[in-house]
Short mmCIF file of C-alpha atoms and ligand atoms in Angstrom, two decimals:
data_model
loop_
_atom_site.label_atom_id
_atom_site.label_comp_id
_atom_site.label_asym_id
_atom_site.label_seq_id
_atom_site.Cartn_x
_atom_site.Cartn_y
_atom_site.Cartn_z
CA UNK J 1 -20.67 -13.79 3.96
CA UNK J 2 -17.00 -14.77 4.01
CA UNK J 3 -14.25 -12.59 5.46
CA UNK J 4 -12.99 -11.50 2.02
CA UNK J 5 -16.47 -10.95 0.62
CA UNK J 6 -17.22 -8.75 3.63
CA UNK J 7 -14.09 -6.69 2.97
CA UNK J 8 -15.08 -6.19 -0.68
CA UNK J 9 -18.59 -5.23 0.37
CA UNK J 10 -17.13 -2.51 2.57
CA UNK J 11 -15.15 -1.14 -0.37
CA UNK J 12 -18.29 -1.23 -2.57
CA UNK J 13 -20.18 0.64 0.15
CA UNK J 14 -17.61 3.45 0.02
CA UNK J 15 -17.48 3.66 -3.79
CA UNK J 16 -19.67 6.16 -5.61
CA UNK J 17 -22.51 4.83 -7.73
CA UNK J 18 -21.54 4.24 -11.37
CA UNK J 19 -17.90 3.55 -10.67
CA UNK J 20 -15.26 0.85 -11.07
CA UNK J 21 -12.26 0.05 -8.90
CA UNK J 22 -9.09 -1.67 -10.12
CA UNK J 23 -6.46 -3.43 -8.01
CA UNK J 24 -3.30 -5.25 -9.12
CA UNK J 25 -1.26 -7.84 -7.24
CA UNK J 26 1.92 -6.47 -8.80
CA UNK J 27 4.92 -8.15 -10.39
CA UNK J 28 8.39 -9.09 -9.11
CA UNK J 29 10.89 -6.29 -9.31
CA UNK J 30 14.05 -6.86 -11.34
CA UNK J 31 17.15 -7.29 -9.17
CA UNK J 32 19.56 -7.32 -12.12
CA UNK J 33 19.39 -8.76 -15.65
CA UNK J 34 17.04 -11.76 -15.47
CA UNK J 35 17.20 -12.10 -11.68
CA UNK J 36 14.09 -10.95 -9.82
CA UNK J 37 13.53 -9.93 -6.23
CA UNK J 38 11.22 -12.31 -4.32
CA UNK J 39 7.64 -11.40 -5.18
CA UNK J 40 5.81 -9.33 -2.57
CA UNK J 41 2.08 -8.93 -3.18
CA UNK J 42 0.38 -5.54 -3.09
CA UNK J 43 -1.37 -5.78 0.27
CA UNK J 44 -4.52 -3.89 -0.77
CA UNK J 45 -5.02 -6.52 -3.47
CA UNK J 46 -4.31 -9.35 -1.01
CA UNK J 47 -6.62 -7.81 1.61
CA UNK J 48 -9.53 -8.04 -0.83
CA UNK J 49 -8.73 -11.36 -2.52
CA UNK J 50 -6.64 -13.63 -0.25
CA UNK J 51 -4.48 -14.17 -3.34
CA UNK J 52 -0.72 -13.72 -3.50
CA UNK J 53 0.01 -14.55 -7.14
CA UNK J 54 1.76 -11.98 -9.27
CA UNK J 55 0.20 -10.51 -12.38
CA UNK J 56 -3.37 -10.81 -11.07
CA UNK J 57 -6.06 -8.14 -11.09
CA UNK J 58 -9.33 -7.38 -9.32
CA UNK J 59 -12.10 -5.38 -10.95
CA UNK J 60 -15.05 -4.11 -8.91
CA UNK J 61 -17.98 -2.65 -10.83
CA UNK J 62 -20.66 -0.68 -9.05
CA UNK J 63 -23.47 0.00 -11.50
CA UNK J 64 -26.96 1.14 -10.68
CA UNK J 65 -28.32 -1.43 -8.28
CA UNK J 66 -25.67 -4.04 -8.99
CA UNK J 67 -22.22 -4.96 -7.88
CA UNK J 68 -19.93 -7.19 -9.89
CA UNK J 69 -16.59 -8.64 -8.86
CA UNK J 70 -14.10 -10.08 -11.34
CA UNK J 71 -10.75 -11.67 -10.64
CA UNK J 72 -8.11 -12.10 -13.33
CA UNK J 73 -5.26 -14.62 -13.07
CA UNK J 74 -2.68 -15.85 -15.56
CA UNK J 75 -3.78 -18.71 -17.80
CA UNK J 76 -2.29 -22.19 -17.46
CA UNK J 77 1.04 -22.50 -19.20
CA UNK J 78 2.81 -25.82 -19.48
CA UNK J 79 6.15 -24.14 -20.09
CA UNK J 80 5.83 -21.73 -17.16
CA UNK J 81 4.85 -24.60 -14.92
CA UNK J 82 8.00 -26.46 -15.96
CA UNK J 83 10.16 -23.48 -15.02
CA UNK J 84 8.49 -21.93 -12.00
CA UNK J 85 5.96 -24.44 -10.75
CA UNK J 86 2.23 -24.56 -10.40
CA UNK J 87 0.06 -21.46 -10.60
CA UNK J 88 -3.45 -21.02 -9.32
CA UNK J 89 -6.26 -22.75 -11.14
CA UNK J 90 -9.65 -20.99 -11.33
CA UNK J 91 -11.04 -23.45 -8.78
CA UNK J 92 -8.28 -22.77 -6.32
CA UNK J 93 -8.52 -19.00 -6.87
CA UNK J 94 -12.26 -19.19 -6.27
CA UNK J 95 -11.82 -21.22 -3.09
CA UNK J 96 -9.30 -18.73 -1.73
CA UNK J 97 -11.13 -15.54 -2.65
CA UNK J 98 -14.81 -16.46 -2.76
CA UNK J 99 -15.01 -14.73 -6.13
CA UNK J 100 -17.14 -16.60 -8.67
CA UNK J 101 -16.21 -14.68 -11.81
CA UNK J 102 -12.67 -15.69 -12.61
CA UNK J 103 -11.08 -14.87 -15.97
CA UNK J 104 -7.60 -15.05 -17.40
CA UNK J 105 -5.52 -11.88 -17.40
CA UNK J 106 -5.64 -11.51 -21.19
CA UNK J 107 -9.37 -10.68 -20.80
CA UNK J 108 -8.74 -7.80 -18.42
CA UNK J 109 -8.54 -4.95 -20.92
CA UNK J 110 -11.60 -6.11 -22.84
CA UNK J 111 -13.65 -6.48 -19.69
CA UNK J 112 -12.56 -3.07 -18.47
CA UNK J 113 -13.41 -1.38 -21.75
CA UNK J 114 -16.84 -3.04 -21.75
CA UNK J 115 -17.43 -1.70 -18.26
CA UNK J 116 -16.32 1.77 -19.28
CA UNK J 117 -18.12 1.86 -22.65
CA UNK J 118 -20.34 4.89 -23.25
CA UNK J 119 -22.96 2.89 -25.15
CA UNK J 120 -24.58 -0.53 -24.78
CA UNK J 121 -23.15 -0.81 -21.31
CA UNK J 122 -24.89 -3.47 -19.21
CA UNK J 123 -23.83 -1.61 -16.06
CA UNK J 124 -25.30 1.72 -17.16
CA UNK J 125 -22.97 4.66 -17.40
CA UNK J 126 -19.71 4.46 -15.45
CA UNK J 127 -18.18 7.84 -14.78
CA UNK J 128 -15.62 7.23 -12.05
CA UNK J 129 -12.52 5.01 -11.98
CA UNK J 130 -10.84 4.19 -8.67
CA UNK J 131 -7.17 3.24 -8.86
CA UNK J 132 -4.95 1.97 -6.09
CA UNK J 133 -2.21 4.55 -6.37
CA UNK J 134 -0.51 3.93 -3.04
CA UNK J 135 0.39 6.10 -0.11
CA UNK J 136 1.78 9.59 -0.61
CA UNK J 137 5.24 8.19 0.25
CA UNK J 138 4.92 5.38 -2.28
CA UNK J 139 3.87 7.78 -4.99
CA UNK J 140 7.29 9.33 -4.82
CA UNK J 141 8.84 5.99 -5.76
CA UNK J 142 8.99 4.93 -9.38
CA UNK J 143 5.81 3.19 -10.30
CA UNK J 144 5.75 3.70 -14.02
CA UNK J 145 3.13 1.03 -14.51
CA UNK J 146 0.53 2.90 -12.45
CA UNK J 147 1.52 6.24 -13.99
CA UNK J 148 1.10 4.71 -17.46
CA UNK J 149 -2.30 3.32 -16.58
CA UNK J 150 -3.53 6.64 -15.19
CA UNK J 151 -2.27 8.35 -18.34
CA UNK J 152 -3.87 5.80 -20.66
CA UNK J 153 -7.23 5.86 -18.89
CA UNK J 154 -7.21 9.65 -18.83
CA UNK J 155 -6.56 9.78 -22.57
CA UNK J 156 -8.92 6.97 -23.54
CA UNK J 157 -11.79 7.99 -21.29
CA UNK J 158 -11.88 11.74 -21.16
CA UNK J 159 -14.64 12.90 -18.89
CA UNK J 160 -14.32 10.04 -16.45
CA UNK J 161 -13.10 10.98 -13.04
CA UNK J 162 -10.00 9.16 -11.76
CA UNK J 163 -9.92 8.80 -7.99
CA UNK J 164 -7.23 7.35 -5.71
CA UNK J 165 -8.78 4.57 -3.62
CA UNK J 166 -5.94 4.78 -1.08
CA UNK J 167 -7.93 6.68 1.61
CA UNK J 168 -10.77 4.11 1.47
CA UNK J 169 -8.34 1.20 1.78
CA UNK J 170 -6.40 2.94 4.54
CA UNK J 171 -9.48 3.56 6.67
CA UNK J 172 -10.70 -0.03 6.21
CA UNK J 173 -7.37 -1.66 6.93
CA UNK J 174 -6.77 0.42 10.07
CA UNK J 175 -9.68 -1.34 11.82
CA UNK J 176 -8.89 -5.03 12.19
CA UNK J 177 -11.53 -7.77 12.01
CA UNK J 178 -11.44 -10.61 14.51
CA UNK J 179 -9.93 -12.86 11.82
CA UNK J 180 -7.10 -10.36 11.37
CA UNK J 181 -6.53 -10.06 15.12
CA UNK J 182 -6.39 -13.84 15.28
CA UNK J 183 -3.65 -13.91 12.65
CA UNK J 184 -1.70 -11.22 14.49
CA UNK J 185 -1.94 -13.19 17.75
CA UNK J 186 -0.66 -16.32 15.99
CA UNK J 187 2.25 -14.37 14.47
CA UNK J 188 3.10 -12.95 17.91
CA UNK J 189 2.88 -16.30 19.72
CA UNK J 190 5.16 -17.92 17.15
CA UNK J 191 7.58 -15.03 17.54
CA UNK J 192 7.65 -15.66 21.30
CA UNK J 193 8.65 -19.28 20.64
CA UNK J 194 11.33 -18.11 18.24
CA UNK J 195 12.74 -15.72 20.86
CA UNK J 196 12.84 -18.42 23.56
CA UNK J 197 14.53 -20.87 21.18
CA UNK J 198 17.11 -18.23 20.29
CA UNK J 199 17.82 -17.38 23.94
CA UNK J 200 18.41 -21.08 24.63
CA UNK J 201 21.29 -20.96 22.17
CA UNK J 202 22.69 -17.54 23.14
CA UNK J 203 26.27 -17.70 24.42
CA UNK J 204 28.92 -14.97 24.65
CA UNK J 205 31.27 -14.97 21.68
CA UNK J 206 28.58 -15.71 19.10
CA UNK J 207 28.08 -13.37 16.20
CA UNK J 208 24.91 -11.31 16.07
CA UNK J 209 24.05 -12.72 12.63
CA UNK J 210 24.18 -16.26 14.03
CA UNK J 211 21.36 -15.38 16.42
CA UNK J 212 19.36 -13.84 13.55
CA UNK J 213 19.92 -17.05 11.56
CA UNK J 214 18.66 -19.16 14.48
CA UNK J 215 15.49 -17.05 14.75
CA UNK J 216 14.84 -17.18 11.03
CA UNK J 217 15.47 -20.90 10.63
CA UNK J 218 13.23 -21.76 13.59
CA UNK J 219 10.32 -19.99 11.90
CA UNK J 220 10.85 -21.92 8.70
CA UNK J 221 11.01 -25.21 10.59
CA UNK J 222 7.94 -24.36 12.67
CA UNK J 223 5.53 -23.81 9.78
CA UNK J 224 7.60 -22.25 6.98
CA UNK J 225 6.95 -18.85 8.57
CA UNK J 226 8.40 -16.00 6.63
CA UNK J 227 9.69 -12.91 8.36
CA UNK J 228 7.70 -9.76 8.92
CA UNK J 229 10.89 -7.76 8.23
CA UNK J 230 14.67 -8.16 8.37
CA UNK J 231 15.67 -9.38 11.81
CA UNK J 232 17.62 -6.89 13.92
CA UNK J 233 20.09 -8.31 16.43
CA UNK J 234 22.32 -5.68 18.03
CA UNK J 235 24.63 -6.14 21.00
CA UNK J 236 25.97 -3.40 23.26
CA UNK J 237 26.56 -0.07 21.54
CA UNK J 238 25.29 -1.44 18.20
CA UNK J 239 21.78 -1.28 19.64
CA UNK J 240 21.92 2.51 19.54
CA UNK J 241 21.59 2.22 15.73
CA UNK J 242 17.86 1.64 15.27
CA UNK J 243 17.99 -0.47 12.11
CA UNK J 244 21.54 -1.77 12.71
CA UNK J 245 22.16 -3.71 9.51
CA UNK J 246 25.56 -5.43 9.60
CA UNK J 247 25.24 -7.86 12.55
CA UNK J 248 28.89 -8.83 12.21
CA UNK J 249 29.95 -8.20 15.81
CA UNK J 250 30.37 -10.75 18.54
CA UNK J 251 28.07 -10.75 21.56
CA UNK J 252 29.91 -10.00 24.79
CA UNK J 253 29.26 -11.37 28.25
CA UNK J 254 28.64 -8.05 30.02
CA UNK J 255 26.46 -6.49 27.32
CA UNK J 256 22.76 -6.12 26.67
CA UNK J 257 21.46 -7.51 23.41
CA UNK J 258 18.53 -5.99 21.57
CA UNK J 259 16.26 -7.98 19.25
CA UNK J 260 13.69 -6.37 16.96
CA UNK J 261 12.01 -9.12 15.01
CA UNK J 262 8.82 -10.91 14.05
CA UNK J 263 7.34 -13.69 12.00
CA UNK J 264 4.48 -13.39 9.62
CA UNK J 265 1.25 -15.41 9.84
CA UNK J 266 -1.11 -15.51 6.83
CA UNK J 267 0.41 -12.22 5.77
CA UNK J 268 0.14 -10.54 9.19
CA UNK J 269 3.26 -9.22 10.90
CA UNK J 270 4.41 -9.48 14.47
CA UNK J 271 6.79 -6.68 15.45
CA UNK J 272 8.49 -7.28 18.79
CA UNK J 273 11.53 -5.75 20.45
CA UNK J 274 13.12 -7.13 23.58
CA UNK J 275 16.42 -6.42 25.30
CA UNK J 276 18.22 -9.11 27.32
CA UNK J 277 21.40 -9.24 29.42
CA UNK J 278 23.79 -11.67 27.71
CA UNK J 279 25.03 -13.05 31.04
CA UNK J 280 21.47 -13.44 32.35
CA UNK J 281 21.42 -10.60 34.86
CA UNK J 282 20.81 -6.86 34.49
CA UNK J 283 23.67 -4.98 36.16
CA UNK J 284 23.86 -1.39 37.44
CA UNK J 285 23.23 1.10 34.69
CA UNK J 286 21.76 -1.56 32.38
CA UNK J 287 19.03 -2.18 34.92
CA UNK J 288 18.45 1.53 35.50
CA UNK J 289 17.97 2.23 31.79
CA UNK J 290 15.94 -0.94 31.24
CA UNK J 291 13.53 -0.18 34.06
CA UNK J 292 12.99 3.37 32.82
CA UNK J 293 12.05 2.11 29.34
CA UNK J 294 9.87 -0.66 30.81
CA UNK J 295 7.98 1.82 32.99
CA UNK J 296 7.38 3.98 29.92
CA UNK J 297 6.23 0.98 27.85
CA UNK J 298 3.71 0.02 30.52
CA UNK J 299 2.51 3.58 31.07
CA UNK J 300 1.84 4.08 27.35
CA UNK J 301 -0.09 0.78 27.09
CA UNK J 302 -2.06 1.77 30.19
CA UNK J 303 -2.89 5.13 28.64
CA UNK J 304 -3.73 4.03 25.07
CA UNK J 305 -7.46 4.16 24.26
CA UNK J 306 -9.89 5.32 21.59
CA UNK J 307 -9.84 9.06 20.98
CA UNK J 308 -6.11 9.59 21.52
CA UNK J 309 -3.75 9.98 18.57
CA UNK J 310 -0.35 8.37 18.10
CA UNK J 311 1.07 11.85 18.54
CA UNK J 312 -0.54 12.02 22.00
CA UNK J 313 1.21 8.75 22.89
CA UNK J 314 4.50 9.99 21.50
CA UNK J 315 4.32 13.30 23.39
CA UNK J 316 3.53 11.40 26.59
CA UNK J 317 6.38 8.88 26.08
CA UNK J 318 8.89 11.62 25.29
CA UNK J 319 7.99 13.59 28.39
CA UNK J 320 7.98 10.42 30.52
CA UNK J 321 11.47 9.43 29.35
CA UNK J 322 12.77 12.98 29.71
CA UNK J 323 11.68 13.13 33.34
CA UNK J 324 13.03 9.65 34.09
CA UNK J 325 16.41 10.43 32.54
CA UNK J 326 16.77 13.58 34.63
CA UNK J 327 15.58 11.87 37.79
CA UNK J 328 18.05 9.03 37.30
CA UNK J 329 20.94 11.33 36.45
CA UNK J 330 21.18 9.92 32.93
CA UNK J 331 21.04 13.41 31.45
CA UNK J 332 21.10 17.06 32.50
CA UNK J 333 17.87 19.07 32.53
CA UNK J 334 19.34 21.17 29.73
CA UNK J 335 19.95 18.10 27.53
CA UNK J 336 17.59 17.21 24.70
CA UNK J 337 15.81 13.87 25.25
CA UNK J 338 15.76 13.43 21.47
CA UNK J 339 19.50 12.71 21.69
CA UNK J 340 18.62 9.50 23.60
CA UNK J 341 15.15 8.67 22.28
CA UNK J 342 15.01 9.34 18.57
CA UNK J 343 12.09 7.49 17.06
CA UNK J 344 8.32 7.23 17.37
CA UNK J 345 6.59 5.25 20.09
CA UNK J 346 3.93 3.69 17.83
CA UNK J 347 2.89 2.70 14.37
CA UNK J 348 -0.06 0.71 13.10
CA UNK J 349 0.54 -2.99 12.53
CA UNK J 350 -1.14 -5.42 10.15
CA UNK J 351 -0.41 -6.84 6.72
CA UNK J 352 2.41 -4.34 6.50
CA UNK J 353 4.73 -4.06 9.49
CA UNK J 354 4.50 -0.30 9.28
CA UNK J 355 0.86 -0.63 8.32
CA UNK J 356 -1.14 1.67 6.09
CA UNK J 357 -2.55 4.39 8.38
CA UNK J 358 -3.50 7.97 8.99
CA UNK J 359 -1.45 8.88 12.04
CA UNK J 360 -3.46 12.02 12.71
CA UNK J 361 -6.68 10.03 13.09
CA UNK J 362 -7.73 9.30 16.70
CA UNK J 363 -7.34 5.67 17.70
CA UNK J 364 -10.45 3.52 17.59
CA UNK J 365 -11.52 0.05 18.67
CA UNK J 366 -9.89 -2.58 16.44
CA UNK J 367 -6.69 -0.64 15.72
CA UNK J 368 -3.50 -2.57 16.38
CA UNK J 369 -0.43 -0.49 17.13
CA UNK J 370 3.04 -1.04 18.49
CA UNK J 371 4.19 0.54 21.74
CA UNK J 372 7.97 0.75 21.57
CA UNK J 373 9.78 3.31 23.68
CA UNK J 374 13.56 3.11 23.84
CA UNK J 375 16.64 4.78 25.28
CA UNK J 376 20.00 4.78 23.59
CA UNK J 377 23.24 5.81 25.29
CA UNK J 378 26.15 5.24 22.92
CA UNK J 379 28.55 6.56 25.57
CA UNK J 380 27.58 3.70 27.91
CA UNK J 381 27.23 1.09 25.17
CA UNK J 382 23.58 0.60 26.10
CA UNK J 383 20.53 0.56 23.82
CA UNK J 384 17.16 -0.61 25.14
CA UNK J 385 13.88 -0.91 23.26
CA UNK J 386 10.81 -2.76 24.53
CA UNK J 387 8.13 -3.18 21.90
CA UNK J 388 4.71 -4.72 22.35
CA UNK J 389 1.86 -5.17 19.88
CA UNK J 390 -1.30 -3.64 21.29
CA UNK J 391 -4.99 -3.91 20.40
CA UNK J 392 -7.16 -0.87 21.04
CA UNK J 393 -10.39 -1.95 22.73
CA UNK J 394 -13.66 -0.17 23.47
CA UNK J 395 -12.23 1.75 26.42
CA UNK J 396 -8.53 0.93 26.61
CA UNK J 397 -5.87 -1.30 25.18
CA UNK J 398 -4.58 -4.84 25.60
CA UNK J 399 -1.08 -6.07 24.77
CA UNK J 400 -1.42 -9.00 22.37
CA UNK J 401 2.24 -9.76 23.16
CA UNK J 402 1.73 -9.90 26.93
CA UNK J 403 3.13 -13.45 27.09
CA UNK J 404 6.56 -12.39 25.88
CA UNK J 405 8.81 -11.84 28.90
CA UNK J 406 9.64 -8.22 29.65
CA UNK J 407 9.72 -7.81 33.46
CA UNK J 408 13.24 -7.92 34.89
CA UNK J 409 12.46 -10.99 37.02
CA UNK J 410 10.77 -12.77 34.09
CA UNK J 411 13.78 -12.24 31.87
CA UNK J 412 16.28 -13.23 34.54
CA UNK J 413 14.28 -16.40 35.27
CA UNK J 414 14.02 -17.18 31.59
CA UNK J 415 17.78 -16.79 31.19
CA UNK J 416 18.52 -18.90 34.29
CA UNK J 417 16.22 -21.75 33.30
CA UNK J 418 17.30 -21.97 29.69
CA UNK J 419 16.94 -25.39 28.12
MN1 MN T 1 7.96 -1.48 15.27
#
C-alpha cells in the first residue's frame, strides 16, 4: 500500500460506518481586484492526496463493508492552459495520489448527492458527513465557503449528522511516518546549506534584507525550494522582536545576528533559529547570554520524551532560564523571566510550520517538535534564540538538525573558515 493510500486508510478506520468525508484543496485568495495571492493548498487535503492543485476535492465513502475514494480535479481547458499553464491530467493525478477513481469537478455535487441519497443508494444508508472545518483558531477566520457548505448540507440533508473531521486529521498528522521524517530531514539539511552560504556572504554594513534575499535565492537555485515561512533576519536589538518584519537595518560589526528561517521540502517545513556574532567571535555579555540559551536548548532536548507535554517542556525551560539569568546577574530575583523570554519553547512541525496539534496531548514516538528557547535583552541590544527540530523517539528525542552549528566553538570555527 502506498504512503498516501495508507494515510487514507487510517482516516477510513477512524470514520463511523455509513459516513462520507469531504476535503477541498481550496482556492487562491483575492489580493485585490483580479490579483490573487499565491495559492497555498489545504494541508489536510494534500496530506491525503499528494495533490496541490486548487479547486480539487476528495470524497471518501464508507458504506457497509466497502470503502470508496474519489478525487475531483478541474477539466482540461484550452483557454485556461493558455493563460495559466498546464493543469493535472487524470493520469498524472492518479500517479501522484494512487487514487483510481478520478472525475472532473463538475461531477462533484452529483456524486455527493448519489452517495447521500436516501433511496437506491449503492452504498446503503449514509447518515454522517465529515467536513474539514479547520482548527478552532481557523474557524474564527472568514471561511464563507465552508460555512455555506455546512448550511447547505444541513438544509438539504436533515437528519444527517455533520461532524468536524479536524480531530481525526490532527491526531494522524501529529505522528509522522518515516516518509514524512525523511522529507523533514531533507528540508533541514538544505536549510543548513542555505545558512552556511549566507554566512559566507555576511559582512558588516549589509542590510538585514540582503541576507534574507541571499538565503531565499539559494533555495530557489538549489532545487526551487520554497520557504517554510517568511525569513527573519534581525541584528542587535532588532532580534528582541520575535517576528521582526522590516529588515531594513544594517548589520553592525559588534552585534549578534539572529536568523529564524527554513526551506520546505515536498511540503514539509524546516524551522531553524541560530544566532551568530557578526565579527565571528562571541564577546562578553553576548557569550554569557548565548551560553545560557544553548544550555537550555540542550537540556530541553535531553529531557524531551514520550509522556511529557509541551507545557512540561515550557515550564522546565522557563525555570531553567530564570535560574540562569539570576545566577549570571542578568536579572534580579524579583524580576519576571517573562520580560526576557516571552514565547513558547516548542510547537509541532510538519506540513505546516506551526503544525496542526493538540498541545495538551502527551508527546509520543513520531512527533516532531521544535525546541527553541531564547533570551531577549533590549537594554543590551542582544536577542538570542537557538531552535532545533526534534524527533520524539521510543524513549527520548533526537535533534534532526544536529548538523547545524550551535556550539560556540563550532560557530566561531565556521565564521573563521568562511569560503
Ligand atoms: Mn519555530
